[in-house]
Amino acid sequence: MTSPHHPSGVRPVIGVDAGSATLREADHLIHELLAQLALTDGVFACTHLHRTDDRRGTAVSLDVPDPDAVWRELPALLPAGAGLVLADRVHGPGDAVAAARGAALAPPASGRAVVYPGVAHLTGTVTVADLLDRTAVERLVVLGAPAAELPPTAGVLTQDHVRPEWRDGVLTLALMPAAGGLLAPFEVPDPTPCCADHI
């Protein structure tokens, strides 16, 4: 994409802790919420692991075009005991709110992006040029060769599961060599992409 979007600082980010224990559960939560809210464009939705003595799991952050409207709808869409944070507004029990606050404050310093501009284009095999031009992903890194220059025509086997991470404000996708001279995202579907019907 020609102008990368950095969520934090542009508009407030909503943090949600709905008790998701795994990345897969958090991915599913993101897809379910976005479908129920009918949100598709201009959304960044990320997962954030949290570990404390009292609570362990995966919270999510939602950077959406109209966070105030989404805030009003979210409590009815989440299970009892979920925590929500939007700026100085909170909803839910203290431990869940604390995890949600961490998620809301994380992007763009950290977070694993599940939904982001252009993700719908990442099906099958795409070229490095298409991946960088048509999505919010800004940087590609090959494991074992972080300084490698990737030719624009190199193929990336997406397996319809591309989860870049925020690294110090840059949406970065870790890649690894794959069969047939292709590259593939380091994170692979386990064992199949979550919510395949959402993609």
mmCIF file with all atom_site columns, C-alpha atoms in Angstrom:
data_model
loop_
_atom_site.group_PDB
_atom_site.id
_atom_site.type_symbol
_atom_site.label_atom_id
_atom_site.label_alt_id
_atom_site.label_comp_id
_atom_site.label_asym_id
_atom_site.label_entity_id
_atom_site.label_seq_id
_atom_site.pdbx_PDB_ins_code
_atom_site.Cartn_x
_atom_site.Cartn_y
_atom_site.Cartn_z
_atom_site.occupancy
_atom_site.B_iso_or_equiv
_atom_site.pdbx_formal_charge
_atom_site.auth_seq_id
_atom_site.auth_comp_id
_atom_site.auth_asym_id
_atom_site.auth_atom_id
_atom_site.pdbx_PDB_model_num
ATOM 1   C CA . MET A 1 1   ? 0.000   0.000   0.000  1.00 0.00 ? 1   MET A CA 1
ATOM 2   C CA . THR A 1 2   ? 1.317   3.427   -0.744 1.00 0.00 ? 2   THR A CA 1
ATOM 3   C CA . SER A 1 3   ? 0.662   4.978   2.687  1.00 0.00 ? 3   SER A CA 1
ATOM 4   C CA . PRO A 1 4   ? 1.127   2.635   5.645  1.00 0.00 ? 4   PRO A CA 1
ATOM 5   C CA . HIS A 1 5   ? -1.265  3.130   8.525  1.00 0.00 ? 5   HIS A CA 1
ATOM 6   C CA . HIS A 1 6   ? -0.042  3.159   12.080 1.00 0.00 ? 6   HIS A CA 1
ATOM 7   C CA . PRO A 1 7   ? -2.958  2.634   14.451 1.00 0.00 ? 7   PRO A CA 1
ATOM 8   C CA . SER A 1 8   ? -1.652  4.039   17.695 1.00 0.00 ? 8   SER A CA 1
ATOM 9   C CA . GLY A 1 9   ? -1.911  7.805   17.838 1.00 0.00 ? 9   GLY A CA 1
ATOM 10  C CA . VAL A 1 10  ? -4.261  8.087   14.863 1.00 0.00 ? 10  VAL A CA 1
ATOM 11  C CA . ARG A 1 11  ? -7.415  7.061   16.712 1.00 0.00 ? 11  ARG A CA 1
ATOM 12  C CA . PRO A 1 12  ? -8.013  5.268   20.004 1.00 0.00 ? 12  PRO A CA 1
ATOM 13  C CA . VAL A 1 13  ? -7.667  1.497   19.926 1.00 0.00 ? 13  VAL A CA 1
ATOM 14  C CA . ILE A 1 14  ? -10.150 -0.777  21.701 1.00 0.00 ? 14  ILE A CA 1
ATOM 15  C CA . GLY A 1 15  ? -8.722  -3.528  23.882 1.00 0.00 ? 15  GLY A CA 1
ATOM 16  C CA . VAL A 1 16  ? -10.754 -6.694  24.504 1.00 0.00 ? 16  VAL A CA 1
ATOM 17  C CA . ASP A 1 17  ? -10.119 -9.621  26.810 1.00 0.00 ? 17  ASP A CA 1
ATOM 18  C CA . ALA A 1 18  ? -12.887 -12.191 26.350 1.00 0.00 ? 18  ALA A CA 1
ATOM 19  C CA . GLY A 1 19  ? -11.014 -15.033 28.020 1.00 0.00 ? 19  GLY A CA 1
ATOM 20  C CA . SER A 1 20  ? -9.454  -16.448 24.845 1.00 0.00 ? 20  SER A CA 1
ATOM 21  C CA . ALA A 1 21  ? -6.893  -19.034 25.922 1.00 0.00 ? 21  ALA A CA 1
ATOM 22  C CA . THR A 1 22  ? -5.142  -19.521 22.567 1.00 0.00 ? 22  THR A CA 1
ATOM 23  C CA . LEU A 1 23  ? -4.231  -17.604 19.443 1.00 0.00 ? 23  LEU A CA 1
ATOM 24  C CA . ARG A 1 24  ? -6.735  -19.702 17.517 1.00 0.00 ? 24  ARG A CA 1
ATOM 25  C CA . GLU A 1 25  ? -9.551  -18.725 19.901 1.00 0.00 ? 25  GLU A CA 1
ATOM 26  C CA . ALA A 1 26  ? -8.540  -15.063 19.651 1.00 0.00 ? 26  ALA A CA 1
ATOM 27  C CA . ASP A 1 27  ? -8.448  -15.250 15.840 1.00 0.00 ? 27  ASP A CA 1
ATOM 28  C CA . HIS A 1 28  ? -11.959 -16.711 15.907 1.00 0.00 ? 28  HIS A CA 1
ATOM 29  C CA . LEU A 1 29  ? -13.143 -13.968 18.279 1.00 0.00 ? 29  LEU A CA 1
ATOM 30  C CA . ILE A 1 30  ? -11.786 -11.284 15.947 1.00 0.00 ? 30  ILE A CA 1
ATOM 31  C CA . HIS A 1 31  ? -13.513 -12.734 12.890 1.00 0.00 ? 31  HIS A CA 1
ATOM 32  C CA . GLU A 1 32  ? -16.790 -13.194 14.773 1.00 0.00 ? 32  GLU A CA 1
ATOM 33  C CA . LEU A 1 33  ? -16.780 -9.655  16.166 1.00 0.00 ? 33  LEU A CA 1
ATOM 34  C CA . LEU A 1 34  ? -15.917 -8.031  12.854 1.00 0.00 ? 34  LEU A CA 1
ATOM 35  C CA . ALA A 1 35  ? -18.629 -10.037 11.090 1.00 0.00 ? 35  ALA A CA 1
ATOM 36  C CA . GLN A 1 36  ? -21.244 -9.092  13.685 1.00 0.00 ? 36  GLN A CA 1
ATOM 37  C CA . LEU A 1 37  ? -20.183 -5.450  13.508 1.00 0.00 ? 37  LEU A CA 1
ATOM 38  C CA . ALA A 1 38  ? -20.103 -5.575  9.674  1.00 0.00 ? 38  ALA A CA 1
ATOM 39  C CA . LEU A 1 39  ? -16.589 -4.103  9.654  1.00 0.00 ? 39  LEU A CA 1
ATOM 40  C CA . THR A 1 40  ? -14.275 -4.755  6.727  1.00 0.00 ? 40  THR A CA 1
ATOM 41  C CA . ASP A 1 41  ? -12.421 -1.651  5.569  1.00 0.00 ? 41  ASP A CA 1
ATOM 42  C CA . GLY A 1 42  ? -9.719  0.225   7.434  1.00 0.00 ? 42  GLY A CA 1
ATOM 43  C CA . VAL A 1 43  ? -9.539  -2.261  10.311 1.00 0.00 ? 43  VAL A CA 1
ATOM 44  C CA . PHE A 1 44  ? -6.495  -3.515  12.179 1.00 0.00 ? 44  PHE A CA 1
ATOM 45  C CA . ALA A 1 45  ? -7.266  -6.367  14.581 1.00 0.00 ? 45  ALA A CA 1
ATOM 46  C CA . CYS A 1 46  ? -4.393  -7.923  16.514 1.00 0.00 ? 46  CYS A CA 1
ATOM 47  C CA . THR A 1 47  ? -3.759  -10.537 19.168 1.00 0.00 ? 47  THR A CA 1
ATOM 48  C CA . HIS A 1 48  ? -1.673  -9.950  22.293 1.00 0.00 ? 48  HIS A CA 1
ATOM 49  C CA . LEU A 1 49  ? -0.506  -12.631 24.703 1.00 0.00 ? 49  LEU A CA 1
ATOM 50  C CA . HIS A 1 50  ? -0.811  -11.741 28.366 1.00 0.00 ? 50  HIS A CA 1
ATOM 51  C CA . ARG A 1 51  ? 0.631   -13.576 31.345 1.00 0.00 ? 51  ARG A CA 1
ATOM 52  C CA . THR A 1 52  ? 0.146   -12.577 34.964 1.00 0.00 ? 52  THR A CA 1
ATOM 53  C CA . ASP A 1 53  ? -0.170  -14.533 38.183 1.00 0.00 ? 53  ASP A CA 1
ATOM 54  C CA . ASP A 1 54  ? -3.949  -14.132 37.980 1.00 0.00 ? 54  ASP A CA 1
ATOM 55  C CA . ARG A 1 55  ? -4.696  -14.358 34.272 1.00 0.00 ? 55  ARG A CA 1
ATOM 56  C CA . ARG A 1 56  ? -3.158  -15.949 31.184 1.00 0.00 ? 56  ARG A CA 1
ATOM 57  C CA . GLY A 1 57  ? -4.474  -15.861 27.664 1.00 0.00 ? 57  GLY A CA 1
ATOM 58  C CA . THR A 1 58  ? -4.767  -13.815 24.514 1.00 0.00 ? 58  THR A CA 1
ATOM 59  C CA . ALA A 1 59  ? -6.395  -10.399 24.346 1.00 0.00 ? 59  ALA A CA 1
ATOM 60  C CA . VAL A 1 60  ? -7.185  -8.515  21.149 1.00 0.00 ? 60  VAL A CA 1
ATOM 61  C CA . SER A 1 61  ? -6.936  -4.940  19.948 1.00 0.00 ? 61  SER A CA 1
ATOM 62  C CA . LEU A 1 62  ? -9.369  -3.411  17.482 1.00 0.00 ? 62  LEU A CA 1
ATOM 63  C CA . ASP A 1 63  ? -8.387  -0.310  15.535 1.00 0.00 ? 63  ASP A CA 1
ATOM 64  C CA . VAL A 1 64  ? -11.610 0.570   13.732 1.00 0.00 ? 64  VAL A CA 1
ATOM 65  C CA . PRO A 1 65  ? -12.868 3.625   11.802 1.00 0.00 ? 65  PRO A CA 1
ATOM 66  C CA . ASP A 1 66  ? -15.506 4.571   14.419 1.00 0.00 ? 66  ASP A CA 1
ATOM 67  C CA . PRO A 1 67  ? -14.341 3.283   17.814 1.00 0.00 ? 67  PRO A CA 1
ATOM 68  C CA . ASP A 1 68  ? -17.138 5.064   19.708 1.00 0.00 ? 68  ASP A CA 1
ATOM 69  C CA . ALA A 1 69  ? -19.847 3.263   17.718 1.00 0.00 ? 69  ALA A CA 1
ATOM 70  C CA . VAL A 1 70  ? -18.089 -0.079  18.145 1.00 0.00 ? 70  VAL A CA 1
ATOM 71  C CA . TRP A 1 71  ? -17.647 0.556   21.879 1.00 0.00 ? 71  TRP A CA 1
ATOM 72  C CA . ARG A 1 72  ? -21.398 0.929   22.297 1.00 0.00 ? 72  ARG A CA 1
ATOM 73  C CA . GLU A 1 73  ? -22.062 -2.424  20.592 1.00 0.00 ? 73  GLU A CA 1
ATOM 74  C CA . LEU A 1 74  ? -19.272 -4.593  21.991 1.00 0.00 ? 74  LEU A CA 1
ATOM 75  C CA . PRO A 1 75  ? -20.603 -5.385  25.489 1.00 0.00 ? 75  PRO A CA 1
ATOM 76  C CA . ALA A 1 76  ? -23.641 -7.152  24.023 1.00 0.00 ? 76  ALA A CA 1
ATOM 77  C CA . LEU A 1 77  ? -21.433 -9.237  21.707 1.00 0.00 ? 77  LEU A CA 1
ATOM 78  C CA . LEU A 1 78  ? -19.034 -10.541 24.361 1.00 0.00 ? 78  LEU A CA 1
ATOM 79  C CA . PRO A 1 79  ? -19.411 -13.168 27.089 1.00 0.00 ? 79  PRO A CA 1
ATOM 80  C CA . ALA A 1 80  ? -19.955 -12.192 30.715 1.00 0.00 ? 80  ALA A CA 1
ATOM 81  C CA . GLY A 1 81  ? -16.669 -11.377 32.405 1.00 0.00 ? 81  GLY A CA 1
ATOM 82  C CA . ALA A 1 82  ? -15.063 -9.852  29.329 1.00 0.00 ? 82  ALA A CA 1
ATOM 83  C CA . GLY A 1 83  ? -12.959 -6.731  29.749 1.00 0.00 ? 83  GLY A CA 1
ATOM 84  C CA . LEU A 1 84  ? -13.048 -3.724  27.429 1.00 0.00 ? 84  LEU A CA 1
ATOM 85  C CA . VAL A 1 85  ? -10.925 -0.588  27.287 1.00 0.00 ? 85  VAL A CA 1
ATOM 86  C CA . LEU A 1 86  ? -11.183 2.457   25.034 1.00 0.00 ? 86  LEU A CA 1
ATOM 87  C CA . ALA A 1 87  ? -9.016  5.360   26.183 1.00 0.00 ? 87  ALA A CA 1
ATOM 88  C CA . ASP A 1 88  ? -10.301 6.167   29.697 1.00 0.00 ? 88  ASP A CA 1
ATOM 89  C CA . ARG A 1 89  ? -13.471 4.048   29.365 1.00 0.00 ? 89  ARG A CA 1
ATOM 90  C CA . VAL A 1 90  ? -13.551 0.568   30.884 1.00 0.00 ? 90  VAL A CA 1
ATOM 91  C CA . HIS A 1 91  ? -16.077 -2.245  31.105 1.00 0.00 ? 91  HIS A CA 1
ATOM 92  C CA . GLY A 1 92  ? -15.811 -5.540  32.990 1.00 0.00 ? 92  GLY A CA 1
ATOM 93  C CA . PRO A 1 93  ? -13.895 -7.036  35.903 1.00 0.00 ? 93  PRO A CA 1
ATOM 94  C CA . GLY A 1 94  ? -10.502 -5.639  36.888 1.00 0.00 ? 94  GLY A CA 1
ATOM 95  C CA . ASP A 1 95  ? -8.287  -8.523  35.728 1.00 0.00 ? 95  ASP A CA 1
ATOM 96  C CA . ALA A 1 96  ? -9.935  -8.633  32.291 1.00 0.00 ? 96  ALA A CA 1
ATOM 97  C CA . VAL A 1 97  ? -9.768  -4.839  32.012 1.00 0.00 ? 97  VAL A CA 1
ATOM 98  C CA . ALA A 1 98  ? -6.030  -4.940  32.803 1.00 0.00 ? 98  ALA A CA 1
ATOM 99  C CA . ALA A 1 99  ? -5.403  -7.438  29.978 1.00 0.00 ? 99  ALA A CA 1
ATOM 100 C CA . ALA A 1 100 ? -7.600  -5.411  27.619 1.00 0.00 ? 100 ALA A CA 1
ATOM 101 C CA . ARG A 1 101 ? -5.701  -2.227  28.507 1.00 0.00 ? 101 ARG A CA 1
ATOM 102 C CA . GLY A 1 102 ? -2.415  -3.912  27.634 1.00 0.00 ? 102 GLY A CA 1
ATOM 103 C CA . ALA A 1 103 ? -3.823  -4.906  24.254 1.00 0.00 ? 103 ALA A CA 1
ATOM 104 C CA . ALA A 1 104 ? -5.191  -1.420  23.565 1.00 0.00 ? 104 ALA A CA 1
ATOM 105 C CA . LEU A 1 105 ? -1.807  0.164   24.259 1.00 0.00 ? 105 LEU A CA 1
ATOM 106 C CA . ALA A 1 106 ? 0.330   -2.362  22.346 1.00 0.00 ? 106 ALA A CA 1
ATOM 107 C CA . PRO A 1 107 ? -0.021  -1.387  18.641 1.00 0.00 ? 107 PRO A CA 1
ATOM 108 C CA . PRO A 1 108 ? 2.041   -0.379  16.793 1.00 0.00 ? 108 PRO A CA 1
ATOM 109 C CA . ALA A 1 109 ? 4.918   -1.375  19.092 1.00 0.00 ? 109 ALA A CA 1
ATOM 110 C CA . SER A 1 110 ? 3.774   -4.996  19.211 1.00 0.00 ? 110 SER A CA 1
ATOM 111 C CA . GLY A 1 111 ? 0.949   -7.337  18.284 1.00 0.00 ? 111 GLY A CA 1
ATOM 112 C CA . ARG A 1 112 ? 0.141   -10.099 15.831 1.00 0.00 ? 112 ARG A CA 1
ATOM 113 C CA . ALA A 1 113 ? -2.118  -8.792  13.057 1.00 0.00 ? 113 ALA A CA 1
ATOM 114 C CA . VAL A 1 114 ? -5.037  -11.032 12.065 1.00 0.00 ? 114 VAL A CA 1
ATOM 115 C CA . VAL A 1 115 ? -7.052  -8.490  10.068 1.00 0.00 ? 115 VAL A CA 1
ATOM 116 C CA . TYR A 1 116 ? -5.410  -5.541  8.333  1.00 0.00 ? 116 TYR A CA 1
ATOM 117 C CA . PRO A 1 117 ? -5.859  -3.624  5.084  1.00 0.00 ? 117 PRO A CA 1
ATOM 118 C CA . GLY A 1 118 ? -5.279  -5.897  2.111  1.00 0.00 ? 118 GLY A CA 1
ATOM 119 C CA . VAL A 1 119 ? -5.377  -9.227  3.954  1.00 0.00 ? 119 VAL A CA 1
ATOM 120 C CA . ALA A 1 120 ? -8.196  -10.413 1.661  1.00 0.00 ? 120 ALA A CA 1
ATOM 121 C CA . HIS A 1 121 ? -5.715  -10.372 -1.250 1.00 0.00 ? 121 HIS A CA 1
ATOM 122 C CA . LEU A 1 122 ? -3.440  -12.889 0.452  1.00 0.00 ? 122 LEU A CA 1
ATOM 123 C CA . THR A 1 123 ? -4.783  -16.177 -0.858 1.00 0.00 ? 123 THR A CA 1
ATOM 124 C CA . GLY A 1 124 ? -2.916  -18.883 -2.722 1.00 0.00 ? 124 GLY A CA 1
ATOM 125 C CA . THR A 1 125 ? 0.499   -17.768 -3.945 1.00 0.00 ? 125 THR A CA 1
ATOM 126 C CA . VAL A 1 126 ? 1.287   -14.066 -4.312 1.00 0.00 ? 126 VAL A CA 1
ATOM 127 C CA . THR A 1 127 ? 4.445   -12.228 -5.279 1.00 0.00 ? 127 THR A CA 1
ATOM 128 C CA . VAL A 1 128 ? 6.540   -10.232 -2.864 1.00 0.00 ? 128 VAL A CA 1
ATOM 129 C CA . ALA A 1 129 ? 5.627   -7.111  -4.856 1.00 0.00 ? 129 ALA A CA 1
ATOM 130 C CA . ASP A 1 130 ? 1.889   -7.792  -4.554 1.00 0.00 ? 130 ASP A CA 1
ATOM 131 C CA . LEU A 1 131 ? 2.163   -8.536  -0.850 1.00 0.00 ? 131 LEU A CA 1
ATOM 132 C CA . LEU A 1 132 ? 3.906   -5.230  -0.176 1.00 0.00 ? 132 LEU A CA 1
ATOM 133 C CA . ASP A 1 133 ? 1.870   -3.149  -2.650 1.00 0.00 ? 133 ASP A CA 1
ATOM 134 C CA . ARG A 1 134 ? -1.616  -4.458  -1.862 1.00 0.00 ? 134 ARG A CA 1
ATOM 135 C CA . THR A 1 135 ? -1.490  -4.854  1.924  1.00 0.00 ? 135 THR A CA 1
ATOM 136 C CA . ALA A 1 136 ? -0.464  -2.918  5.014  1.00 0.00 ? 136 ALA A CA 1
ATOM 137 C CA . VAL A 1 137 ? 2.581   -5.184  5.447  1.00 0.00 ? 137 VAL A CA 1
ATOM 138 C CA . GLU A 1 138 ? 5.640   -2.947  5.186  1.00 0.00 ? 138 GLU A CA 1
ATOM 139 C CA . ARG A 1 139 ? 8.578   -5.268  5.726  1.00 0.00 ? 139 ARG A CA 1
ATOM 140 C CA . LEU A 1 140 ? 9.450   -8.888  4.931  1.00 0.00 ? 140 LEU A CA 1
ATOM 141 C CA . VAL A 1 141 ? 12.130  -10.788 6.846  1.00 0.00 ? 141 VAL A CA 1
ATOM 142 C CA . VAL A 1 142 ? 13.402  -14.248 5.942  1.00 0.00 ? 142 VAL A CA 1
ATOM 143 C CA . LEU A 1 143 ? 14.346  -16.317 8.976  1.00 0.00 ? 143 LEU A CA 1
ATOM 144 C CA . GLY A 1 144 ? 18.034  -17.134 8.902  1.00 0.00 ? 144 GLY A CA 1
ATOM 145 C CA . ALA A 1 145 ? 18.726  -14.337 6.403  1.00 0.00 ? 145 ALA A CA 1
ATOM 146 C CA . PRO A 1 146 ? 17.255  -11.130 7.890  1.00 0.00 ? 146 PRO A CA 1
ATOM 147 C CA . ALA A 1 147 ? 19.199  -8.845  5.537  1.00 0.00 ? 147 ALA A CA 1
ATOM 148 C CA . ALA A 1 148 ? 18.265  -10.776 2.383  1.00 0.00 ? 148 ALA A CA 1
ATOM 149 C CA . GLU A 1 149 ? 16.940  -8.735  -0.528 1.00 0.00 ? 149 GLU A CA 1
ATOM 150 C CA . LEU A 1 150 ? 13.841  -10.411 -1.916 1.00 0.00 ? 150 LEU A CA 1
ATOM 151 C CA . PRO A 1 151 ? 13.145  -10.120 -5.633 1.00 0.00 ? 151 PRO A CA 1
ATOM 152 C CA . PRO A 1 152 ? 9.725   -8.568  -6.306 1.00 0.00 ? 152 PRO A CA 1
ATOM 153 C CA . THR A 1 153 ? 8.721   -11.611 -8.349 1.00 0.00 ? 153 THR A CA 1
ATOM 154 C CA . ALA A 1 154 ? 9.497   -14.147 -5.599 1.00 0.00 ? 154 ALA A CA 1
ATOM 155 C CA . GLY A 1 155 ? 6.436   -16.210 -4.738 1.00 0.00 ? 155 GLY A CA 1
ATOM 156 C CA . VAL A 1 156 ? 4.915   -16.375 -1.258 1.00 0.00 ? 156 VAL A CA 1
ATOM 157 C CA . LEU A 1 157 ? 2.730   -19.409 -0.505 1.00 0.00 ? 157 LEU A CA 1
ATOM 158 C CA . THR A 1 158 ? 0.170   -17.873 1.857  1.00 0.00 ? 158 THR A CA 1
ATOM 159 C CA . GLN A 1 159 ? -1.824  -20.979 2.810  1.00 0.00 ? 159 GLN A CA 1
ATOM 160 C CA . ASP A 1 160 ? -4.543  -18.328 3.317  1.00 0.00 ? 160 ASP A CA 1
ATOM 161 C CA . HIS A 1 161 ? -3.007  -17.609 6.739  1.00 0.00 ? 161 HIS A CA 1
ATOM 162 C CA . VAL A 1 162 ? -0.760  -14.533 6.909  1.00 0.00 ? 162 VAL A CA 1
ATOM 163 C CA . ARG A 1 163 ? -0.118  -13.084 10.380 1.00 0.00 ? 163 ARG A CA 1
ATOM 164 C CA . PRO A 1 164 ? 2.438   -10.258 10.340 1.00 0.00 ? 164 PRO A CA 1
ATOM 165 C CA . GLU A 1 165 ? 3.566   -8.656  13.598 1.00 0.00 ? 165 GLU A CA 1
ATOM 166 C CA . TRP A 1 166 ? 4.005   -5.073  14.675 1.00 0.00 ? 166 TRP A CA 1
ATOM 167 C CA . ARG A 1 167 ? 7.699   -4.563  15.380 1.00 0.00 ? 167 ARG A CA 1
ATOM 168 C CA . ASP A 1 168 ? 8.514   -1.074  16.606 1.00 0.00 ? 168 ASP A CA 1
ATOM 169 C CA . GLY A 1 169 ? 5.869   0.551   14.455 1.00 0.00 ? 169 GLY A CA 1
ATOM 170 C CA . VAL A 1 170 ? 6.476   -1.490  11.299 1.00 0.00 ? 170 VAL A CA 1
ATOM 171 C CA . LEU A 1 171 ? 4.095   -4.266  10.234 1.00 0.00 ? 171 LEU A CA 1
ATOM 172 C CA . THR A 1 172 ? 6.571   -7.066  9.552  1.00 0.00 ? 172 THR A CA 1
ATOM 173 C CA . LEU A 1 173 ? 6.021   -10.542 8.108  1.00 0.00 ? 173 LEU A CA 1
ATOM 174 C CA . ALA A 1 174 ? 8.488   -13.305 8.959  1.00 0.00 ? 174 ALA A CA 1
ATOM 175 C CA . LEU A 1 175 ? 8.984   -15.740 6.086  1.00 0.00 ? 175 LEU A CA 1
ATOM 176 C CA . MET A 1 176 ? 10.762  -19.054 5.686  1.00 0.00 ? 176 MET A CA 1
ATOM 177 C CA . PRO A 1 177 ? 11.838  -21.054 2.636  1.00 0.00 ? 177 PRO A CA 1
ATOM 178 C CA . ALA A 1 178 ? 9.171   -23.422 1.286  1.00 0.00 ? 178 ALA A CA 1
ATOM 179 C CA . ALA A 1 179 ? 9.096   -26.185 -1.328 1.00 0.00 ? 179 ALA A CA 1
ATOM 180 C CA . GLY A 1 180 ? 9.525   -25.301 -4.968 1.00 0.00 ? 180 GLY A CA 1
ATOM 181 C CA . GLY A 1 181 ? 11.667  -22.227 -4.332 1.00 0.00 ? 181 GLY A CA 1
ATOM 182 C CA . LEU A 1 182 ? 8.770   -20.371 -2.728 1.00 0.00 ? 182 LEU A CA 1
ATOM 183 C CA . LEU A 1 183 ? 8.595   -18.545 0.568  1.00 0.00 ? 183 LEU A CA 1
ATOM 184 C CA . ALA A 1 184 ? 5.898   -19.053 3.199  1.00 0.00 ? 184 ALA A CA 1
ATOM 185 C CA . PRO A 1 185 ? 4.853   -17.211 6.356  1.00 0.00 ? 185 PRO A CA 1
ATOM 186 C CA . PHE A 1 186 ? 6.630   -18.538 9.438  1.00 0.00 ? 186 PHE A CA 1
ATOM 187 C CA . GLU A 1 187 ? 3.301   -19.020 11.222 1.00 0.00 ? 187 GLU A CA 1
ATOM 188 C CA . VAL A 1 188 ? 1.406   -21.868 9.629  1.00 0.00 ? 188 VAL A CA 1
ATOM 189 C CA . PRO A 1 189 ? -2.265  -22.777 10.068 1.00 0.00 ? 189 PRO A CA 1
ATOM 190 C CA . ASP A 1 190 ? -2.765  -25.204 12.940 1.00 0.00 ? 190 ASP A CA 1
ATOM 191 C CA . PRO A 1 191 ? -3.887  -27.537 11.479 1.00 0.00 ? 191 PRO A CA 1
ATOM 192 C CA . THR A 1 192 ? -6.116  -25.493 9.170  1.00 0.00 ? 192 THR A CA 1
ATOM 193 C CA . PRO A 1 193 ? -6.819  -21.760 9.088  1.00 0.00 ? 193 PRO A CA 1
ATOM 194 C CA . CYS A 1 194 ? -9.189  -20.564 11.775 1.00 0.00 ? 194 CYS A CA 1
ATOM 195 C CA . CYS A 1 195 ? -12.524 -19.439 10.487 1.00 0.00 ? 195 CYS A CA 1
ATOM 196 C CA . ALA A 1 196 ? -11.838 -20.464 6.893  1.00 0.00 ? 196 ALA A CA 1
ATOM 197 C CA . ASP A 1 197 ? -15.375 -19.396 6.074  1.00 0.00 ? 197 ASP A CA 1
ATOM 198 C CA . HIS A 1 198 ? -14.560 -15.811 7.129  1.00 0.00 ? 198 HIS A CA 1
ATOM 199 C CA . ILE A 1 199 ? -11.735 -15.356 4.628  1.00 0.00 ? 199 ILE A CA 1
#
